[in-house]
C-alpha positions as a printed Julia matrix, in Angstrom:
259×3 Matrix{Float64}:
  34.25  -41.85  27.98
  34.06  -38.08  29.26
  34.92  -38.25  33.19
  35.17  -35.28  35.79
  37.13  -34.62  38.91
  35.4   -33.91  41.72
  35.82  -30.23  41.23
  34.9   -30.52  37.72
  38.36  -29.43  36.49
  39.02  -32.05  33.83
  37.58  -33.26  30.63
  38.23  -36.43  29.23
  37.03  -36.76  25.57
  34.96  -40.04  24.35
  37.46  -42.2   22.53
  36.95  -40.82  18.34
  36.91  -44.01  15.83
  36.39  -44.32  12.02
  33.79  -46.06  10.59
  36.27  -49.36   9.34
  39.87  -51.49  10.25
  41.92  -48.97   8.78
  42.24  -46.27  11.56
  42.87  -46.2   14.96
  40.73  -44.64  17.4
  42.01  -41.69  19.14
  41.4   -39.88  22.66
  41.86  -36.44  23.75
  42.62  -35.93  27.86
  42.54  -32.64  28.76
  42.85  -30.76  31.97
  41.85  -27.04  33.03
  44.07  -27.02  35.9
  47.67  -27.34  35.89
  47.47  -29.45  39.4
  45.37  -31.84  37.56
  47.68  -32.73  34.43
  50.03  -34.91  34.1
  53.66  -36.45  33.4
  55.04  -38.14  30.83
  55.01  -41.74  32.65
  51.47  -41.29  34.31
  50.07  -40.15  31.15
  51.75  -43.33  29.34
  49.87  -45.51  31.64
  46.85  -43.95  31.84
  47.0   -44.48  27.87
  48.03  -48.03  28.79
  45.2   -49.1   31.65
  43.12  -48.3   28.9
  44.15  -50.69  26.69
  45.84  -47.93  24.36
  48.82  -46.31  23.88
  50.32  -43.08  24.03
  50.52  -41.38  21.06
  52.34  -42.29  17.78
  52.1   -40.46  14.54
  52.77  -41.98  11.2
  52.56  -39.71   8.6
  51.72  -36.02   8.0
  48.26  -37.35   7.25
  47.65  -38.64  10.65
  49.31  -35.39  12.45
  46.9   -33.73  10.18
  44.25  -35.61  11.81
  44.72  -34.84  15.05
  44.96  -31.45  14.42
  41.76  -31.18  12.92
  40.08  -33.49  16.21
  41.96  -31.03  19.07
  40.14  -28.24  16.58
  36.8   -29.36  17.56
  38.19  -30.16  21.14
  38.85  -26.68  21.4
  36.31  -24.71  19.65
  34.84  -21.09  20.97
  32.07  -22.15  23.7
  33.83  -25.12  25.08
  36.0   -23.7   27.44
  38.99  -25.42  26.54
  41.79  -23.32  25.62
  46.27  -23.24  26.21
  47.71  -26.36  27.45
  50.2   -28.25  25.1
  49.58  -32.24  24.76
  51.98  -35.27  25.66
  52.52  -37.85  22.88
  54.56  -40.65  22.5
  58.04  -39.96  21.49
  60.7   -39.85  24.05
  64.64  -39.98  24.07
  66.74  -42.35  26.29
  69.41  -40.62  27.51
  70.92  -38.02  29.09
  73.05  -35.13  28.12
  73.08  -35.22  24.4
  73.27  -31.84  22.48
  75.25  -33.27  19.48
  73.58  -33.08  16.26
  72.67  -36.9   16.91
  70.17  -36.68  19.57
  67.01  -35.43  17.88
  67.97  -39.39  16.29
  67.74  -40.66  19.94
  64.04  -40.2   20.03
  61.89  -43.23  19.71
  58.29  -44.02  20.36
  57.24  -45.42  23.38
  54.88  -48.23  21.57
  57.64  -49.26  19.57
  56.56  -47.76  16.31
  59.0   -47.24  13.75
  57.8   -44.19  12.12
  60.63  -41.93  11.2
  57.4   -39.17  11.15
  58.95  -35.8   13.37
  56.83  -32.29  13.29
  59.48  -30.57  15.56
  58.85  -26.37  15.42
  62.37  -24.04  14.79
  65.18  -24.8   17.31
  63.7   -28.35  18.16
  64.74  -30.63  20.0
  66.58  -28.6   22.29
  67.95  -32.1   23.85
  69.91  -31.84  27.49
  67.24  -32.61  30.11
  64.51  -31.97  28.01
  63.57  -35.86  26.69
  59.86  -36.31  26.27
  57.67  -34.42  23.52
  54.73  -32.42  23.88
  52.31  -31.28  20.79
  52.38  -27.2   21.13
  49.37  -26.35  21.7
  48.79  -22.55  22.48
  45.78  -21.18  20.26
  46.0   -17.73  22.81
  49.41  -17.19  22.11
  50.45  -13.56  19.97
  52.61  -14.83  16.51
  55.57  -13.48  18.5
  55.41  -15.94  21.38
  55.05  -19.19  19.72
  51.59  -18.52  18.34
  52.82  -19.75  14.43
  54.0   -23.3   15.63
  50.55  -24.48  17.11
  50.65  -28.36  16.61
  54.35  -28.64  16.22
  56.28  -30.78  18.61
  58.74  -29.62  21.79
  60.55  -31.4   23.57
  60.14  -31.13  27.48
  61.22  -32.71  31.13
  59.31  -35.67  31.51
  58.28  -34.92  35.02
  56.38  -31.62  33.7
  52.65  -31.9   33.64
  50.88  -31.64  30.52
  47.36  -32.97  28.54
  48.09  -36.32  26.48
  46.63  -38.14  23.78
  46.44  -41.7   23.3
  45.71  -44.26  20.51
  43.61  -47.39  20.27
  43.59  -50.29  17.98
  40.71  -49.89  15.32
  37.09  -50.75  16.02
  34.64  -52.22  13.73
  31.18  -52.22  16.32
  31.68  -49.29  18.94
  29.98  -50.14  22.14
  28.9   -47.44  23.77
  26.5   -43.98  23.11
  27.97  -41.32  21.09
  27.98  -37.67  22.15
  28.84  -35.84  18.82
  30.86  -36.95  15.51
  33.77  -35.54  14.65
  33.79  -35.22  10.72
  37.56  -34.93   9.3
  39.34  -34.52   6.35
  42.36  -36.56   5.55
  44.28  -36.61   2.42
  43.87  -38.75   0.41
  40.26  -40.59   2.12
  37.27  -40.52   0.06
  35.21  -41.75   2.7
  35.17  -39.3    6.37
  32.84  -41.12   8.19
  33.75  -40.89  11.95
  32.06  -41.99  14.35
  32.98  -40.96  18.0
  32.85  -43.89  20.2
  32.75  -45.69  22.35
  29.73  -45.77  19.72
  27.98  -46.05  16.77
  24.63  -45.22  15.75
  24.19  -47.14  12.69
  25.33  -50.73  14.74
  23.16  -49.65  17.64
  19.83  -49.45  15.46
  20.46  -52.63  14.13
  20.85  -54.22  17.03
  17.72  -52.93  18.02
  15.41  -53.73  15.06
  16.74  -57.21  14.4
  15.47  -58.72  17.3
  11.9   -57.06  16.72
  11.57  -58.68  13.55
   9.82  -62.35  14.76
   7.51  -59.77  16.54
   6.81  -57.69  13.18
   6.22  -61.13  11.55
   3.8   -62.76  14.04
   1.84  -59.0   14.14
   1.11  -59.5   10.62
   0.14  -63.08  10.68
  -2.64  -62.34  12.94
  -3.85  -59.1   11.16
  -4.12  -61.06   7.83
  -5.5   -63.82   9.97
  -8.23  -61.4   11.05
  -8.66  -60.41   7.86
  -9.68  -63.19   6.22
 -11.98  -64.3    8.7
 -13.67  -61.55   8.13
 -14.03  -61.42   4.67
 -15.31  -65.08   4.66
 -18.0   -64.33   6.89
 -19.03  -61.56   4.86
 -19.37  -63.7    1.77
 -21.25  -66.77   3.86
 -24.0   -63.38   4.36
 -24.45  -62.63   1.3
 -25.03  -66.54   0.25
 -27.53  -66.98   2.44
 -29.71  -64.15   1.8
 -31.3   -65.37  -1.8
 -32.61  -68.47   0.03
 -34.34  -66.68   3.24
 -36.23  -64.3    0.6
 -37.12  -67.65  -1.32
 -38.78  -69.24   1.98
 -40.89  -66.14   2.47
 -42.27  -65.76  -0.51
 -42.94  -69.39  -0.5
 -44.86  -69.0    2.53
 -47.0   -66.47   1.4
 -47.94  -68.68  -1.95
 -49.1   -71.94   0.28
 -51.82  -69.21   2.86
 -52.9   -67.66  -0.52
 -53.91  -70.86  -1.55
 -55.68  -72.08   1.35
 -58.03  -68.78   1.3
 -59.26  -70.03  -2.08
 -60.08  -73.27  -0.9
């Protein structure tokens, strides 16, 4: 679903699902203002009222994913630009700067992946407990620019994008507004589908029920058809025995002249 503020500041990206059970669907919430983003907590239950959840990332495949999807999010003639993305993974607790805490961090659906993309130096721990995906495409190489994607931790209370994650779906339900086409190691099939929708389901549901109509369209027209191809034949019977009376007729006045 793509919503806007009032003051058109925000863009909310239809929820992107694969064709089949095996993925999840993903959604990208992203805000031009910094007044309009968000914390850590609201973004979790924004994720949540939606019947998702905030971010988790398995596997390098799936973090490659994303990165491809906030790619097309972001793409020159969009207008979306800078502005780093909250998932998932937070730490509970305070004060740690031991070489334990970046263990501390867990995901907030209670996924187990042991999965971490943190960039040089990260976590820094201390106050800093919930994680944001880096995501700076302006940035010069010398101010972060190299470590687009990679993970920081942040205060929770700062306001950020977020990204949240949906159980698969088989039949989207709604229109689509453009597919996002992927790559993921290790797929041979990329068909995605960005849904709330899908076309294929959509046009099925729409010529299935047209079929009885189809059917009884074509039952008349042959209906027709044969009608009129037996009352052509019952013409050309007939038309041997009205040349038969005439000349008949003409035979009996011939006679009667001779007479």
């Amino acid at each position: 679903m793509k919503t806007f503020l009032p003051s058109g500041l925000s863009i909310r990206r239809q929820k992107v699902c694969f064709a089949d059970l095996k993925h999840p669907c993903y959604k990208m919430a992203y805000f031009h203002e910094l007044s309009s983003r968000v914390s850590f907590q609201e973004a979790r239950m924004a994720c949540e009222s939606e019947g998702g959840v905030l971010l988790s990332l398995e596997n390098e495949a799936e973090q490659k994913l994303i990165e491809s999807m906030l790619q097309n999010l972001t793409k020159p003639g969009t207008g979306i630009s800078d502005g780093d993305f909250w998932i998932g993974l937070w730490r509970n607790g305070n004060g740690q700067t031991s070489g334990a805490c970046p263990d501390l961090y867990q995901w907030s659906d209670g996924s187990s992946s042991q999965y971490r993309n943190w960039y040089a130096d990260e976590p820094s721990c201390g106050s800093e407990k919930c994680v944001v995906m880096y995501h700076q495409p302006t940035a010069n190489p010398g101010l972060g620019g190299p470590y687009l994607y990679q993970w920081n931790d942040d205060r929770c209370n700062m306001k950020h994008n977020y990204i949240c994650k949906y159980e698969p779906e088989i039949n989207p339900t709604a229109p689509v507004e453009k597919p996002y086409l992927t790559n993921q190691p290790g797929d041979t099939h990329q068909n995605v589908v960005v849904t709330e929708a899908g076309i294929i389901p959509n046009l099925i549901y729409v010529v299935i029920p047209t079929i009885p109509l189809l059917l009884l369209i074509l039952v008349a027209f042959g209906t027709c058809c044969f009608q009129m191809l037996h009352k052509s034949k019952g013409r050309t019977k007939t038309s041997p025995n009205q040349s038969t009376l005439w000349i008949s007729k003409s035979t009996r006045k011939e006679s009667g002249m001779e007479v």
